[in-house]
PDB file of C-alpha atoms in Angstrom:
ATOM      1  CA  MET A  72      80.031  31.423 -40.536  1.00 47.00           C
ATOM      2  CA  VAL A  73      77.863  29.922 -38.456  1.00 49.00           C
ATOM      3  CA  ALA A  74      77.532  25.936 -37.999  1.00 58.00           C
ATOM      4  CA  TYR A  75      74.544  24.840 -37.878  1.00 60.00           C
ATOM      5  CA  GLU A  76      73.298  21.427 -36.453  1.00 63.00           C
ATOM      6  CA  LEU A  77      70.321  20.091 -37.905  1.00 62.00           C
ATOM      7  CA  PHE A  78      70.636  16.571 -36.409  1.00 62.00           C
ATOM      8  CA  GLY A  79      72.837  17.123 -33.338  1.00 60.00           C
ATOM      9  CA  PRO A  80      74.695  14.172 -32.365  1.00 64.00           C
ATOM     10  CA  VAL A  81      74.815  12.650 -36.079  1.00 64.00           C
ATOM     11  CA  ASP A  82      76.411  16.492 -37.363  1.00 62.00           C
ATOM     12  CA  ALA A  83      78.888  16.188 -34.442  1.00 60.00           C
ATOM     13  CA  VAL A  84      79.918  12.519 -36.175  1.00 62.00           C
ATOM     14  CA  LEU A  85      79.197  12.966 -39.975  1.00 62.00           C
ATOM     15  CA  ASP A  86      80.151  16.726 -39.990  1.00 62.00           C
ATOM     16  CA  SER A  87      83.596  16.151 -38.549  1.00 62.00           C
ATOM     17  CA  HIS A  88      86.758  15.685 -40.607  1.00 61.00           C
ATOM     18  CA  ILE A  89      88.737  12.914 -41.106  1.00 65.00           C
ATOM     19  CA  THR A  90      91.459  14.769 -42.793  1.00 60.00           C
ATOM     20  CA  GLU A  91      91.562  18.980 -42.960  1.00 60.00           C
ATOM     21  CA  GLU A  92      89.321  18.731 -46.269  1.00 63.00           C
ATOM     22  CA  VAL A  93      87.778  15.264 -46.217  1.00 67.00           C
ATOM     23  CA  LEU A  94      84.630  15.165 -44.193  1.00 76.00           C
ATOM     24  CA  VAL A  95      83.188  11.806 -42.564  1.00 78.00           C
ATOM     25  CA  ILE A  96      80.024  11.714 -44.671  1.00 82.00           C
ATOM     26  CA  GLU A  97      82.021  11.813 -47.927  1.00 85.00           C
ATOM     27  CA  ALA A  98      83.673   8.518 -46.643  1.00 85.00           C
ATOM     28  CA  VAL A  99      80.598   7.344 -45.962  1.00 88.00           C
ATOM     29  CA  LEU A 100      79.078   7.997 -49.195  1.00 92.00           C
ATOM     30  CA  LEU A 101      82.014   6.397 -50.955  1.00 93.00           C
ATOM     31  CA  GLY A 102      81.334   3.251 -49.112  1.00 94.00           C
ATOM     32  CA  LEU A 103      77.499   3.532 -49.834  1.00 95.00           C
ATOM     33  CA  VAL A 104      78.381   3.795 -53.528  1.00 96.00           C
ATOM     34  CA  VAL A 105      80.621   0.852 -53.508  1.00 96.00           C
ATOM     35  CA  LEU A 106      78.129  -1.181 -51.170  1.00 96.00           C
ATOM     36  CA  ASN A 107      75.620  -0.188 -53.907  1.00 96.00           C
ATOM     37  CA  ILE A 108      77.645  -1.623 -56.931  1.00 96.00           C
ATOM     38  CA  ALA A 109      78.290  -4.960 -55.115  1.00 96.00           C
ATOM     39  CA  ALA A 110      74.617  -5.204 -54.420  1.00 96.00           C
ATOM     40  CA  ARG A 111      73.577  -4.238 -57.966  1.00 95.00           C
ATOM     41  CA  ALA A 112      75.798  -7.610 -59.072  1.00 94.00           C
ATOM     42  CA  LEU A 113      73.832  -9.998 -56.375  1.00 95.00           C
ATOM     43  CA  ALA A 114      70.750  -8.743 -57.327  1.00 93.00           C
ATOM     44  CA  HIS A 115      71.773  -9.394 -60.569  1.00 93.00           C
ATOM     45  CA  ARG A 116      72.815 -12.889 -59.946  1.00 93.00           C
ATOM     46  CA  ARG A 117      69.718 -13.490 -58.318  1.00 92.00           C
ATOM     47  CA  HIS A 118      67.827 -12.005 -61.055  1.00 90.00           C
ATOM     48  CA  LEU A 119      69.579 -14.743 -63.402  1.00 90.00           C
ATOM     49  CA  SER A 120      68.812 -17.232 -61.186  1.00 90.00           C
ATOM     50  CA  GLN A 121      65.067 -16.373 -61.054  1.00 88.00           C
ATOM     51  CA  ALA A 122      64.565 -15.718 -64.351  1.00 87.00           C
ATOM     52  CA  GLU A 123      65.543 -19.753 -65.465  1.00 86.00           C
ATOM     53  CA  SER A 124      61.901 -20.431 -64.283  1.00 82.00           C
ATOM     54  CA  GLY A 125      60.491 -18.607 -67.186  1.00 79.00           C
ATOM     55  CA  ASP A 126      57.795 -16.673 -64.867  1.00 79.00           C
ATOM     56  CA  ALA A 127      58.076 -12.721 -64.398  1.00 77.00           C
ATOM     57  CA  ASP A 128      56.308 -12.798 -61.439  1.00 81.00           C
ATOM     58  CA  GLU A 129      59.254 -14.821 -59.479  1.00 84.00           C
ATOM     59  CA  LEU A 130      61.641 -11.925 -60.218  1.00 88.00           C
ATOM     60  CA  SER A 131      61.840  -9.939 -56.926  1.00 90.00           C
ATOM     61  CA  ARG A 132      64.009  -7.022 -55.882  1.00 91.00           C
ATOM     62  CA  HIS A 133      66.959  -7.998 -53.723  1.00 92.00           C
ATOM     63  CA  PRO A 134      66.362  -6.345 -50.257  1.00 94.00           C
ATOM     64  CA  PHE A 135      70.244  -5.587 -49.777  1.00 95.00           C
ATOM     65  CA  HIS A 136      70.470  -3.272 -52.921  1.00 95.00           C
ATOM     66  CA  VAL A 137      66.983  -1.430 -52.462  1.00 95.00           C
ATOM     67  CA  LEU A 138      68.499  -1.062 -48.651  1.00 96.00           C
ATOM     68  CA  THR A 139      71.729   0.593 -50.449  1.00 96.00           C
ATOM     69  CA  ASN A 140      69.514   2.420 -52.749  1.00 95.00           C
ATOM     70  CA  VAL A 141      67.647   4.257 -49.948  1.00 96.00           C
ATOM     71  CA  ALA A 142      70.429   4.754 -47.803  1.00 95.00           C
ATOM     72  CA  LEU A 143      72.624   6.248 -51.069  1.00 95.00           C
ATOM     73  CA  VAL A 144      69.354   8.899 -51.125  1.00 95.00           C
ATOM     74  CA  LEU A 145      69.471   9.544 -47.723  1.00 93.00           C
ATOM     75  CA  GLY A 146      72.909  10.148 -47.034  1.00 92.00           C
ATOM     76  CA  GLY A 147      72.627  12.087 -50.190  1.00 93.00           C
ATOM     77  CA  PHE A 148      70.307  14.258 -48.792  1.00 91.00           C
ATOM     78  CA  TYR A 149      71.947  14.719 -45.558  1.00 88.00           C
ATOM     79  CA  TYR A 150      74.976  15.712 -46.982  1.00 88.00           C
ATOM     80  CA  LEU A 151      72.939  18.307 -48.651  1.00 87.00           C
ATOM     81  CA  THR A 152      72.638  19.823 -45.187  1.00 84.00           C
ATOM     82  CA  VAL A 153      76.529  19.905 -44.654  1.00 83.00           C
ATOM     83  CA  ALA A 154      77.865  21.039 -48.203  1.00 83.00           C
ATOM     84  CA  HIS A 155      75.179  22.512 -50.021  1.00 85.00           C
ATOM     85  CA  HIS A 156      76.783  22.491 -53.728  1.00 88.00           C
ATOM     86  CA  PRO A 157      78.237  18.835 -53.313  1.00 89.00           C
ATOM     87  CA  GLY A 158      75.800  17.782 -51.810  1.00 90.00           C
ATOM     88  CA  MET A 159      72.838  18.956 -54.402  1.00 93.00           C
ATOM     89  CA  VAL A 160      74.886  17.604 -57.443  1.00 93.00           C
ATOM     90  CA  PHE A 161      75.581  14.178 -55.365  1.00 94.00           C
ATOM     91  CA  SER A 162      71.831  13.960 -54.262  1.00 95.00           C
ATOM     92  CA  VAL A 163      70.670  14.371 -58.115  1.00 96.00           C
ATOM     93  CA  ILE A 164      73.125  11.773 -58.839  1.00 96.00           C
ATOM     94  CA  ALA A 165      71.847   9.233 -55.913  1.00 96.00           C
ATOM     95  CA  ILE A 166      68.340   9.774 -57.586  1.00 96.00           C
ATOM     96  CA  PHE A 167      69.339   8.957 -60.807  1.00 96.00           C
ATOM     97  CA  VAL A 168      70.837   6.228 -59.669  1.00 95.00           C
ATOM     98  CA  LEU A 169      67.492   5.108 -57.665  1.00 95.00           C
ATOM     99  CA  LEU A 170      65.533   5.785 -60.823  1.00 95.00           C
ATOM    100  CA  THR A 171      67.424   3.901 -63.095  1.00 95.00           C
ATOM    101  CA  ASP A 172      67.486   1.038 -60.670  1.00 94.00           C
ATOM    102  CA  ILE A 173      63.765   0.942 -60.913  1.00 94.00           C
ATOM    103  CA  PHE A 174      63.645   0.698 -64.740  1.00 94.00           C
ATOM    104  CA  GLU A 175      66.253  -1.525 -64.911  1.00 93.00           C
ATOM    105  CA  PHE A 176      64.121  -4.122 -62.895  1.00 92.00           C
ATOM    106  CA  GLU A 177      61.059  -3.767 -64.789  1.00 92.00           C
ATOM    107  CA  SER A 178      63.108  -4.436 -67.877  1.00 92.00           C
ATOM    108  CA  ARG A 179      64.300  -7.549 -66.725  1.00 91.00           C
ATOM    109  CA  LYS A 180      60.669  -8.598 -65.676  1.00 89.00           C
ATOM    110  CA  VAL A 181      60.175  -7.855 -69.802  1.00 90.00           C
ATOM    111  CA  GLU A 182      63.268  -9.841 -71.222  1.00 89.00           C
ATOM    112  CA  VAL A 183      61.835 -12.623 -68.909  1.00 89.00           C
ATOM    113  CA  ARG A 184      58.015 -11.956 -69.949  1.00 89.00           C
ATOM    114  CA  ARG A 185      59.348 -12.099 -73.817  1.00 89.00           C
ATOM    115  CA  GLU A 186      61.406 -14.970 -73.025  1.00 87.00           C
ATOM    116  CA  ILE A 187      64.755 -13.237 -74.462  1.00 88.00           C
ATOM    117  CA  ASP A 188      68.358 -13.142 -72.815  1.00 89.00           C
ATOM    118  CA  VAL A 189      68.245 -11.261 -69.548  1.00 88.00           C
ATOM    119  CA  GLU A 190      70.871  -8.541 -69.792  1.00 90.00           C
ATOM    120  CA  ARG A 191      73.031  -6.632 -67.420  1.00 91.00           C
ATOM    121  CA  PRO A 192      71.622  -3.543 -66.148  1.00 91.00           C
ATOM    122  CA  LYS A 193      73.947  -1.166 -68.221  1.00 92.00           C
ATOM    123  CA  ALA A 194      72.221   1.870 -67.624  1.00 93.00           C
ATOM    124  CA  ALA A 195      72.375   1.697 -63.954  1.00 93.00           C
ATOM    125  CA  ILE A 196      75.696   0.330 -63.882  1.00 93.00           C
ATOM    126  CA  GLY A 197      76.820   3.569 -65.963  1.00 95.00           C
ATOM    127  CA  ALA A 198      74.892   5.737 -62.963  1.00 95.00           C
ATOM    128  CA  SER A 199      76.582   4.138 -60.258  1.00 95.00           C
ATOM    129  CA  VAL A 200      80.116   4.641 -61.978  1.00 96.00           C
ATOM    130  CA  VAL A 201      79.262   8.477 -62.436  1.00 96.00           C
ATOM    131  CA  ALA A 202      78.280   8.330 -58.935  1.00 96.00           C
ATOM    132  CA  LEU A 203      81.380   6.822 -58.022  1.00 95.00           C
ATOM    133  CA  LEU A 204      83.583   8.853 -59.759  1.00 94.00           C
ATOM    134  CA  TYR A 205      81.950  12.019 -58.179  1.00 93.00           C
ATOM    135  CA  VAL A 206      81.966  11.012 -54.786  1.00 92.00           C
ATOM    136  CA  ALA A 207      85.746  10.065 -55.047  1.00 90.00           C
ATOM    137  CA  TYR A 208      86.513  13.239 -56.825  1.00 89.00           C
ATOM    138  CA  VAL A 209      84.841  15.736 -53.752  1.00 87.00           C
ATOM    139  CA  THR A 210      86.297  12.997 -51.111  1.00 84.00           C
ATOM    140  CA  PHE A 211      90.154  12.742 -52.946  1.00 82.00           C
ATOM    141  CA  PHE A 212      90.680  15.621 -55.155  1.00 79.00           C
ATOM    142  CA  TYR A 213      88.418  18.574 -53.863  1.00 71.00           C
ATOM    143  CA  GLY A 214      90.678  19.354 -51.229  1.00 58.00           C
ATOM    144  CA  PRO A 215      94.315  20.074 -51.001  1.00 50.00           C
ATOM    145  CA  LEU A 216      94.726  18.212 -54.415  1.00 52.00           C
ATOM    146  CA  GLY A 217      92.062  20.243 -56.175  1.00 53.00           C
ATOM    147  CA  GLN A 218      94.312  23.198 -56.725  1.00 51.00           C
ATOM    148  CA  PHE A 219      96.473  21.215 -58.844  1.00 51.00           C
ATOM    149  CA  LEU A 220      93.723  20.042 -61.336  1.00 52.00           C
TER     150      LEU A 220
END
């Protein structure tokens, strides 16, 4: 099979193997998902403190959370060019995480506007857990351990 390099030097780094079966991009995506979960926790704390004012216009998106969401989607699209099947599945999950984050932020604004308790972003947490489980499966169990599952 011919190996194509769409992004030149980027492919030389991210398409290389850590072990015989684990790609560098898979480990990078695993780190990005964990960072996204941590950024969501920071953003939620910030939303709670901003909600105390009672003004829905005071709520703003956390820049680190936005950055990790964009990096997660772009990383998923890049993974699609390296490994087609797992890249497609992860890209769909990453887009789902992004969409749930968008809608969860809007629901936080509605909660502040209606003066009810600000809840945790349950759908976004669930989507992130699915993303974490999938990328951990692909990273750790898809290769040599996958034959035993």
